[in-house]
Amino acid sequence: MDGANVVGSRPDGWWRDRAGAATRLAEQLVAALEAGTLDTDRVHLVLEGAAKSAVVPEHPRLAVVRAQADGDSAIVDHAAALPGDVTVVTADRGLRARLTARAVGPGTLLDRMS
């Protein structure tokens, strides 16, 4: 999941505290996993830039990838290395063009978490 893209899809002031916004997203993901509203074995949240310093709650079905360089390359590489069917959450058309995995927009994820 493109953490920056999902966070950036809502104009809630995330740009003032990118790490805080990433923390809130991770907390929402954990809550959705616990509630069963996300029907997936595992969520991989890719964080980049200032968001990498987010404090993320531990959960057995949430993996956090802190990109060494740009988030898009980390997402492409990580998704390609995962076995089975992979869905990447992003609205970034350039990133989607680089993926071999299926892609859905942030709205799809946010709707399922609400």
Short mmCIF file of N, CA and C in Angstrom, two decimals:
data_model
loop_
_atom_site.label_atom_id
_atom_site.label_comp_id
_atom_site.label_asym_id
_atom_site.label_seq_id
_atom_site.Cartn_x
_atom_site.Cartn_y
_atom_site.Cartn_z
N MET A 1 0.83 -1.16 0.00
CA MET A 1 0.00 0.00 0.00
C MET A 1 0.88 1.24 0.00
N ASP A 2 0.52 2.17 -0.83
CA ASP A 2 1.22 3.45 -0.95
C ASP A 2 0.71 4.36 0.17
N GLY A 3 1.39 4.31 1.31
CA GLY A 3 0.94 5.07 2.47
C GLY A 3 0.79 6.55 2.18
N ALA A 4 1.74 7.14 1.50
CA ALA A 4 1.67 8.57 1.19
C ALA A 4 0.47 8.90 0.31
N ASN A 5 0.18 8.03 -0.62
CA ASN A 5 -0.93 8.26 -1.53
C ASN A 5 -2.27 8.13 -0.82
N VAL A 6 -2.39 7.15 0.06
CA VAL A 6 -3.64 6.97 0.80
C VAL A 6 -3.84 8.15 1.76
N VAL A 7 -2.82 8.51 2.51
CA VAL A 7 -2.91 9.65 3.42
C VAL A 7 -3.23 10.92 2.64
N GLY A 8 -2.59 11.11 1.51
CA GLY A 8 -2.78 12.31 0.71
C GLY A 8 -4.12 12.40 0.01
N SER A 9 -4.90 11.34 0.04
CA SER A 9 -6.19 11.36 -0.65
C SER A 9 -7.27 12.09 0.14
N ARG A 10 -6.97 12.44 1.39
CA ARG A 10 -7.93 13.16 2.24
C ARG A 10 -7.31 14.48 2.70
N PRO A 11 -7.95 15.59 2.42
CA PRO A 11 -7.39 16.89 2.82
C PRO A 11 -7.69 17.19 4.29
N ASP A 12 -7.01 16.46 5.19
CA ASP A 12 -7.27 16.62 6.62
C ASP A 12 -6.10 17.26 7.37
N GLY A 13 -5.21 17.91 6.63
CA GLY A 13 -4.06 18.57 7.25
C GLY A 13 -2.86 17.66 7.42
N TRP A 14 -2.85 16.53 6.75
CA TRP A 14 -1.78 15.54 6.87
C TRP A 14 -0.40 16.14 6.60
N TRP A 15 -0.34 17.14 5.74
CA TRP A 15 0.94 17.72 5.33
C TRP A 15 1.64 18.45 6.47
N ARG A 16 0.91 18.79 7.53
CA ARG A 16 1.54 19.45 8.68
C ARG A 16 2.27 18.45 9.58
N ASP A 17 1.89 17.18 9.51
CA ASP A 17 2.50 16.15 10.36
C ASP A 17 2.42 14.82 9.63
N ARG A 18 3.36 14.61 8.73
CA ARG A 18 3.33 13.40 7.90
C ARG A 18 3.49 12.12 8.72
N ALA A 19 4.35 12.15 9.72
CA ALA A 19 4.52 10.97 10.57
C ALA A 19 3.25 10.69 11.36
N GLY A 20 2.63 11.74 11.87
CA GLY A 20 1.37 11.57 12.61
C GLY A 20 0.26 11.02 11.72
N ALA A 21 0.20 11.50 10.50
CA ALA A 21 -0.81 11.01 9.55
C ALA A 21 -0.58 9.54 9.24
N ALA A 22 0.68 9.13 9.08
CA ALA A 22 1.00 7.73 8.82
C ALA A 22 0.66 6.87 10.03
N THR A 23 0.91 7.39 11.23
CA THR A 23 0.54 6.67 12.45
C THR A 23 -0.97 6.45 12.50
N ARG A 24 -1.74 7.50 12.21
CA ARG A 24 -3.20 7.37 12.23
C ARG A 24 -3.68 6.36 11.19
N LEU A 25 -3.08 6.37 10.01
CA LEU A 25 -3.45 5.38 8.99
C LEU A 25 -3.16 3.98 9.48
N ALA A 26 -1.99 3.76 10.07
CA ALA A 26 -1.65 2.44 10.58
C ALA A 26 -2.63 2.00 11.67
N GLU A 27 -3.01 2.92 12.55
CA GLU A 27 -3.98 2.59 13.59
C GLU A 27 -5.33 2.21 12.99
N GLN A 28 -5.74 2.92 11.95
CA GLN A 28 -6.99 2.59 11.26
C GLN A 28 -6.91 1.23 10.60
N LEU A 29 -5.75 0.91 10.02
CA LEU A 29 -5.58 -0.39 9.39
C LEU A 29 -5.68 -1.50 10.43
N VAL A 30 -5.03 -1.32 11.57
CA VAL A 30 -5.09 -2.32 12.63
C VAL A 30 -6.53 -2.50 13.11
N ALA A 31 -7.24 -1.40 13.31
CA ALA A 31 -8.64 -1.49 13.75
C ALA A 31 -9.49 -2.23 12.73
N ALA A 32 -9.26 -1.96 11.44
CA ALA A 32 -10.03 -2.63 10.38
C ALA A 32 -9.68 -4.11 10.30
N LEU A 33 -8.42 -4.45 10.50
CA LEU A 33 -8.02 -5.85 10.51
C LEU A 33 -8.67 -6.57 11.69
N GLU A 34 -8.66 -5.94 12.84
CA GLU A 34 -9.27 -6.53 14.04
C GLU A 34 -10.78 -6.70 13.89
N ALA A 35 -11.42 -5.72 13.25
CA ALA A 35 -12.88 -5.75 13.07
C ALA A 35 -13.30 -6.68 11.95
N GLY A 36 -12.34 -7.11 11.13
CA GLY A 36 -12.68 -7.99 10.02
C GLY A 36 -13.19 -7.26 8.79
N THR A 37 -13.07 -5.94 8.76
CA THR A 37 -13.55 -5.20 7.59
C THR A 37 -12.56 -5.21 6.43
N LEU A 38 -11.31 -5.62 6.72
CA LEU A 38 -10.33 -5.84 5.66
C LEU A 38 -10.13 -7.34 5.53
N ASP A 39 -10.59 -7.87 4.43
CA ASP A 39 -10.52 -9.31 4.19
C ASP A 39 -9.22 -9.63 3.45
N THR A 40 -8.15 -9.68 4.21
CA THR A 40 -6.84 -9.96 3.62
C THR A 40 -5.98 -10.64 4.67
N ASP A 41 -5.04 -11.44 4.21
CA ASP A 41 -4.13 -12.12 5.14
C ASP A 41 -3.13 -11.15 5.75
N ARG A 42 -2.71 -10.16 4.97
CA ARG A 42 -1.66 -9.26 5.45
C ARG A 42 -1.72 -7.95 4.68
N VAL A 43 -1.44 -6.86 5.37
CA VAL A 43 -1.35 -5.54 4.76
C VAL A 43 0.10 -5.10 4.87
N HIS A 44 0.64 -4.63 3.77
CA HIS A 44 2.01 -4.12 3.72
C HIS A 44 1.91 -2.62 3.49
N LEU A 45 2.30 -1.84 4.47
CA LEU A 45 2.22 -0.39 4.42
C LEU A 45 3.60 0.17 4.12
N VAL A 46 3.74 0.83 2.97
CA VAL A 46 5.03 1.41 2.59
C VAL A 46 5.03 2.89 2.97
N LEU A 47 6.04 3.27 3.77
CA LEU A 47 6.19 4.65 4.22
C LEU A 47 7.48 5.23 3.66
N GLU A 48 7.45 6.50 3.32
CA GLU A 48 8.62 7.17 2.77
C GLU A 48 8.77 8.55 3.39
N GLY A 49 9.94 9.13 3.23
CA GLY A 49 10.19 10.49 3.70
C GLY A 49 9.92 10.64 5.19
N ALA A 50 9.32 11.76 5.56
CA ALA A 50 9.04 12.06 6.97
C ALA A 50 8.10 11.04 7.61
N ALA A 51 7.27 10.40 6.81
CA ALA A 51 6.33 9.41 7.33
C ALA A 51 7.03 8.17 7.88
N LYS A 52 8.29 7.96 7.49
CA LYS A 52 9.03 6.79 7.98
C LYS A 52 9.21 6.81 9.49
N SER A 53 9.10 7.97 10.11
CA SER A 53 9.27 8.05 11.56
C SER A 53 7.97 7.81 12.31
N ALA A 54 6.93 7.39 11.61
CA ALA A 54 5.65 7.09 12.25
C ALA A 54 5.81 6.00 13.31
N VAL A 55 5.05 6.13 14.36
CA VAL A 55 4.98 5.10 15.40
C VAL A 55 3.81 4.20 15.02
N VAL A 56 4.14 2.99 14.61
CA VAL A 56 3.13 2.08 14.08
C VAL A 56 2.85 0.97 15.09
N PRO A 57 1.56 0.76 15.41
CA PRO A 57 1.24 -0.32 16.34
C PRO A 57 1.59 -1.68 15.73
N GLU A 58 2.07 -2.56 16.57
CA GLU A 58 2.39 -3.90 16.07
C GLU A 58 1.12 -4.71 15.92
N HIS A 59 1.07 -5.46 14.85
CA HIS A 59 -0.06 -6.35 14.58
C HIS A 59 0.47 -7.47 13.70
N PRO A 60 0.07 -8.70 13.95
CA PRO A 60 0.61 -9.81 13.17
C PRO A 60 0.26 -9.78 11.69
N ARG A 61 -0.75 -9.00 11.31
CA ARG A 61 -1.14 -8.94 9.91
C ARG A 61 -0.80 -7.62 9.25
N LEU A 62 0.01 -6.79 9.93
CA LEU A 62 0.46 -5.52 9.36
C LEU A 62 1.98 -5.51 9.30
N ALA A 63 2.49 -5.36 8.08
CA ALA A 63 3.93 -5.23 7.88
C ALA A 63 4.21 -3.82 7.40
N VAL A 64 5.21 -3.20 7.99
CA VAL A 64 5.58 -1.84 7.60
C VAL A 64 6.91 -1.89 6.87
N VAL A 65 6.93 -1.28 5.70
CA VAL A 65 8.14 -1.17 4.89
C VAL A 65 8.54 0.30 4.89
N ARG A 66 9.70 0.59 5.41
CA ARG A 66 10.20 1.97 5.43
C ARG A 66 11.18 2.10 4.26
N ALA A 67 10.72 2.80 3.22
CA ALA A 67 11.47 2.90 1.97
C ALA A 67 12.84 3.51 2.19
N GLN A 68 13.86 2.89 1.63
CA GLN A 68 15.22 3.41 1.72
C GLN A 68 15.41 4.64 0.83
N ALA A 69 14.74 4.64 -0.30
CA ALA A 69 14.83 5.76 -1.23
C ALA A 69 13.40 6.22 -1.52
N ASP A 70 12.98 6.16 -2.75
CA ASP A 70 11.62 6.59 -3.07
C ASP A 70 10.61 5.48 -2.80
N GLY A 71 9.44 5.88 -2.37
CA GLY A 71 8.40 4.93 -2.01
C GLY A 71 7.91 4.11 -3.19
N ASP A 72 7.82 4.73 -4.37
CA ASP A 72 7.32 4.00 -5.53
C ASP A 72 8.20 2.80 -5.87
N SER A 73 9.50 2.98 -5.87
CA SER A 73 10.40 1.86 -6.16
C SER A 73 10.28 0.78 -5.10
N ALA A 74 10.14 1.20 -3.85
CA ALA A 74 9.98 0.22 -2.77
C ALA A 74 8.70 -0.57 -2.96
N ILE A 75 7.63 0.09 -3.37
CA ILE A 75 6.36 -0.59 -3.59
C ILE A 75 6.48 -1.59 -4.75
N VAL A 76 7.06 -1.16 -5.85
CA VAL A 76 7.23 -2.04 -7.01
C VAL A 76 8.04 -3.27 -6.62
N ASP A 77 9.17 -3.07 -5.97
CA ASP A 77 10.04 -4.19 -5.58
C ASP A 77 9.36 -5.10 -4.57
N HIS A 78 8.72 -4.50 -3.58
CA HIS A 78 8.08 -5.30 -2.53
C HIS A 78 6.91 -6.12 -3.09
N ALA A 79 6.08 -5.49 -3.89
CA ALA A 79 4.93 -6.19 -4.47
C ALA A 79 5.38 -7.35 -5.35
N ALA A 80 6.45 -7.13 -6.11
CA ALA A 80 6.96 -8.19 -7.00
C ALA A 80 7.52 -9.36 -6.23
N ALA A 81 8.00 -9.12 -5.01
CA ALA A 81 8.59 -10.18 -4.21
C ALA A 81 7.56 -10.99 -3.42
N LEU A 82 6.34 -10.49 -3.33
CA LEU A 82 5.31 -11.19 -2.56
C LEU A 82 4.71 -12.34 -3.36
N PRO A 83 4.43 -13.46 -2.70
CA PRO A 83 3.81 -14.57 -3.41
C PRO A 83 2.30 -14.37 -3.57
N GLY A 84 1.72 -15.04 -4.52
CA GLY A 84 0.27 -15.04 -4.68
C GLY A 84 -0.27 -13.76 -5.30
N ASP A 85 -1.58 -13.60 -5.12
CA ASP A 85 -2.26 -12.42 -5.65
C ASP A 85 -1.97 -11.22 -4.76
N VAL A 86 -1.51 -10.15 -5.37
CA VAL A 86 -1.16 -8.93 -4.64
C VAL A 86 -1.99 -7.79 -5.21
N THR A 87 -2.54 -6.99 -4.31
CA THR A 87 -3.25 -5.78 -4.70
C THR A 87 -2.55 -4.60 -4.05
N VAL A 88 -2.21 -3.60 -4.85
CA VAL A 88 -1.56 -2.40 -4.36
C VAL A 88 -2.58 -1.27 -4.34
N VAL A 89 -2.62 -0.55 -3.23
CA VAL A 89 -3.52 0.58 -3.10
C VAL A 89 -2.75 1.85 -3.44
N THR A 90 -3.12 2.48 -4.55
CA THR A 90 -2.51 3.74 -4.97
C THR A 90 -3.36 4.35 -6.08
N ALA A 91 -3.32 5.67 -6.15
CA ALA A 91 -3.96 6.38 -7.27
C ALA A 91 -2.92 6.89 -8.25
N ASP A 92 -1.66 6.63 -7.95
CA ASP A 92 -0.54 7.13 -8.75
C ASP A 92 -0.46 6.37 -10.07
N ARG A 93 -0.80 7.03 -11.17
CA ARG A 93 -0.81 6.36 -12.48
C ARG A 93 0.58 5.89 -12.90
N GLY A 94 1.60 6.68 -12.61
CA GLY A 94 2.96 6.27 -12.94
C GLY A 94 3.37 5.02 -12.19
N LEU A 95 3.01 4.94 -10.93
CA LEU A 95 3.30 3.74 -10.14
C LEU A 95 2.51 2.56 -10.68
N ARG A 96 1.25 2.76 -10.97
CA ARG A 96 0.42 1.66 -11.51
C ARG A 96 1.02 1.08 -12.78
N ALA A 97 1.59 1.93 -13.61
CA ALA A 97 2.19 1.47 -14.87
C ALA A 97 3.42 0.61 -14.62
N ARG A 98 4.07 0.77 -13.50
CA ARG A 98 5.27 0.00 -13.17
C ARG A 98 4.97 -1.32 -12.46
N LEU A 99 3.74 -1.51 -12.03
CA LEU A 99 3.38 -2.69 -11.25
C LEU A 99 3.01 -3.89 -12.11
N THR A 100 3.31 -5.07 -11.63
CA THR A 100 2.79 -6.29 -12.22
C THR A 100 1.58 -6.76 -11.42
N ALA A 101 1.34 -6.14 -10.27
CA ALA A 101 0.22 -6.48 -9.40
C ALA A 101 -1.01 -5.67 -9.78
N ARG A 102 -2.15 -6.12 -9.30
CA ARG A 102 -3.41 -5.40 -9.46
C ARG A 102 -3.34 -4.14 -8.60
N ALA A 103 -3.98 -3.06 -9.04
CA ALA A 103 -4.00 -1.82 -8.27
C ALA A 103 -5.43 -1.32 -8.11
N VAL A 104 -5.71 -0.77 -6.93
CA VAL A 104 -6.99 -0.12 -6.66
C VAL A 104 -6.69 1.23 -6.03
N GLY A 105 -7.65 2.13 -6.11
CA GLY A 105 -7.47 3.46 -5.56
C GLY A 105 -7.68 3.52 -4.06
N PRO A 106 -7.20 4.58 -3.43
CA PRO A 106 -7.36 4.74 -1.98
C PRO A 106 -8.81 4.69 -1.52
N GLY A 107 -9.72 5.18 -2.33
CA GLY A 107 -11.14 5.17 -1.95
C GLY A 107 -11.66 3.77 -1.68
N THR A 108 -11.17 2.80 -2.43
CA THR A 108 -11.58 1.41 -2.22
C THR A 108 -11.20 0.96 -0.81
N LEU A 109 -9.98 1.25 -0.41
CA LEU A 109 -9.52 0.89 0.93
C LEU A 109 -10.27 1.67 2.00
N LEU A 110 -10.37 2.96 1.83
CA LEU A 110 -11.01 3.80 2.84
C LEU A 110 -12.48 3.44 3.04
N ASP A 111 -13.17 3.08 1.95
CA ASP A 111 -14.56 2.63 2.07
C ASP A 111 -14.66 1.36 2.90
N ARG A 112 -13.73 0.44 2.72
CA ARG A 112 -13.76 -0.81 3.47
C ARG A 112 -13.41 -0.62 4.94
N MET A 113 -12.63 0.41 5.24
CA MET A 113 -12.23 0.64 6.62
C MET A 113 -13.28 1.42 7.41
N SER A 114 -14.23 2.01 6.74
CA SER A 114 -15.21 2.83 7.45
C SER A 114 -16.40 2.05 7.93
#
